[in-house]
Tab-separated table of C-alpha atoms in Angstrom:
chain	number	residue	atom	x	y	z
W	1	GLN	CA	-8.682	10.505	20.969
W	2	LEU	CA	-12.472	10.075	22.027
W	3	ALA	CA	-13.866	7.255	24.192
W	4	GLY	CA	-17.254	6.485	25.584
W	5	THR	CA	-19.776	3.770	26.017
W	6	ALA	CA	-22.926	2.749	24.550
W	7	GLN	CA	-25.949	0.637	25.833
W	8	LEU	CA	-27.157	-1.647	23.084
W	9	GLY	CA	-29.703	-3.740	24.930
W	10	TRP	CA	-27.915	-6.802	25.806
W	11	GLY	CA	-27.081	-5.679	29.331
W	12	GLU	CA	-23.285	-5.044	29.204
W	13	PRO	CA	-22.080	-1.674	27.702
W	14	LEU	CA	-20.052	-1.473	24.549
W	15	ALA	CA	-16.846	0.584	25.127
W	16	LEU	CA	-15.918	2.527	22.218
W	17	GLN	CA	-12.718	4.404	21.249
W	18	VAL	CA	-11.923	6.549	18.243
W	19	LYS	CA	-8.320	8.011	17.447
W	20	LEU	CA	-7.296	10.465	14.871
W	21	GLY	CA	-3.698	11.886	14.386
W	22	TRP	CA	-1.106	13.060	12.112
W	23	SER	CA	2.315	11.550	11.318
W	24	HIS	CA	5.328	13.463	9.954
W	25	GLU	CA	8.842	12.149	8.943
W	26	TYR	CA	11.472	14.627	9.925
W	27	ALA	CA	14.305	12.611	8.707
W	28	SER	CA	15.454	11.958	4.972
W	29	THR	CA	12.840	9.687	3.310
W	30	SER	CA	15.559	8.336	0.822
W	31	LEU	CA	16.539	4.755	1.821
W	32	PRO	CA	19.687	3.678	0.293
W	33	VAL	CA	21.052	0.347	1.126
W	34	SER	CA	24.811	-0.148	0.363
W	35	ALA	CA	25.895	-3.815	0.256
W	36	THR	CA	28.701	-6.249	-0.783
W	37	LEU	CA	28.748	-9.907	-1.945
W	38	ALA	CA	30.483	-12.448	0.032
W	39	GLY	CA	32.687	-13.531	-2.813
W	40	ALA	CA	33.678	-10.131	-3.923
W	41	PRO	CA	33.975	-7.997	-0.775
W	42	SER	CA	35.951	-5.248	-2.549
W	43	THR	CA	32.801	-4.561	-4.888
W	44	SER	CA	29.915	-2.707	-3.282
W	45	PHE	CA	26.785	-1.528	-4.693
W	46	THR	CA	23.816	0.785	-3.608
W	47	THR	CA	20.241	0.245	-4.134
W	48	TYR	CA	17.239	2.657	-3.370
W	49	GLY	CA	13.988	1.451	-2.170
W	50	LEU	CA	10.685	3.182	-2.542
W	51	SER	CA	10.670	6.431	-0.297
W	52	PRO	CA	8.022	6.672	2.156
W	53	GLN	CA	5.628	9.553	2.149
W	54	ARG	CA	6.683	12.321	4.426
W	55	ASP	CA	3.155	13.010	6.064
W	56	GLY	CA	0.265	10.634	6.974
W	57	LEU	CA	-3.055	10.287	8.622
W	58	LEU	CA	-3.334	7.955	11.693
W	59	VAL	CA	-6.672	6.517	12.378
W	60	GLY	CA	-7.768	3.966	14.871
W	61	MET	CA	-10.963	2.494	16.370
W	62	GLY	CA	-11.773	-0.057	18.844
W	63	ALA	CA	-14.635	-1.876	20.798
W	64	SER	CA	-14.910	-4.050	23.576
W	65	THR	CA	-17.652	-5.517	25.789
W	66	ALA	CA	-17.926	-8.050	28.744
W	67	ILE	CA	-19.617	-11.431	27.947
W	68	ALA	CA	-19.075	-12.948	31.296
W	69	ARG	CA	-17.962	-12.081	34.791
W	70	ALA	CA	-14.016	-12.015	33.796
W	71	THR	CA	-14.396	-12.315	30.100
W	72	SER	CA	-14.516	-9.670	27.413
W	73	LEU	CA	-14.439	-9.465	23.472
W	74	TYR	CA	-12.573	-6.768	21.853
W	75	ALA	CA	-11.666	-5.635	18.259
W	76	ARG	CA	-9.373	-2.875	17.148
W	77	TYR	CA	-8.358	-1.409	13.816
W	78	GLU	CA	-5.210	0.869	13.391
W	79	GLY	CA	-4.123	2.490	10.064
W	80	LEU	CA	-1.743	4.953	8.496
W	81	LEU	CA	-2.801	6.580	5.366
W	82	SER	CA	-0.144	8.244	3.562
W	83	GLY	CA	-0.772	9.191	-0.335
W	84	SER	CA	-0.109	5.989	-2.335
W	85	ASP	CA	1.161	4.279	0.950
W	86	SER	CA	-0.854	2.663	3.534
W	87	SER	CA	-0.837	0.193	6.470
W	88	HIS	CA	-3.553	-1.567	8.180
W	89	ALA	CA	-3.867	-3.745	11.421
W	90	PHE	CA	-6.875	-5.262	12.785
W	91	THR	CA	-6.946	-7.406	16.030
W	92	ALA	CA	-9.745	-9.144	17.728
W	93	GLY	CA	-9.909	-11.510	20.591
W	94	VAL	CA	-11.171	-12.691	23.793
W	95	ARG	CA	-9.644	-11.470	27.258
W	96	MET	CA	-9.973	-13.557	30.352
W	97	THR	CA	-8.780	-12.313	33.631
W	98	TRP	CA	-8.474	-14.146	36.749
């Protein structure tokens, strides 16, 4: 994880953060689900969903800056890249403190 600030000319510094990591699943990646129907409780069945990848790359980046005395803007991205699987999250907002 790296973090720092940059002066971009509008007065307030821009706080920057970059994160890089690795994710590994030690448990079994087979995900069976066993169930029964309410009308036939003695008959069960099992289904198998897609197995997640065992390894993945974690990435993240964010930025924030003050726009007033107690108000700042922020934006953040978090991602998990793993073969054909991936997940992405982006958040942005206004933070006000009092």
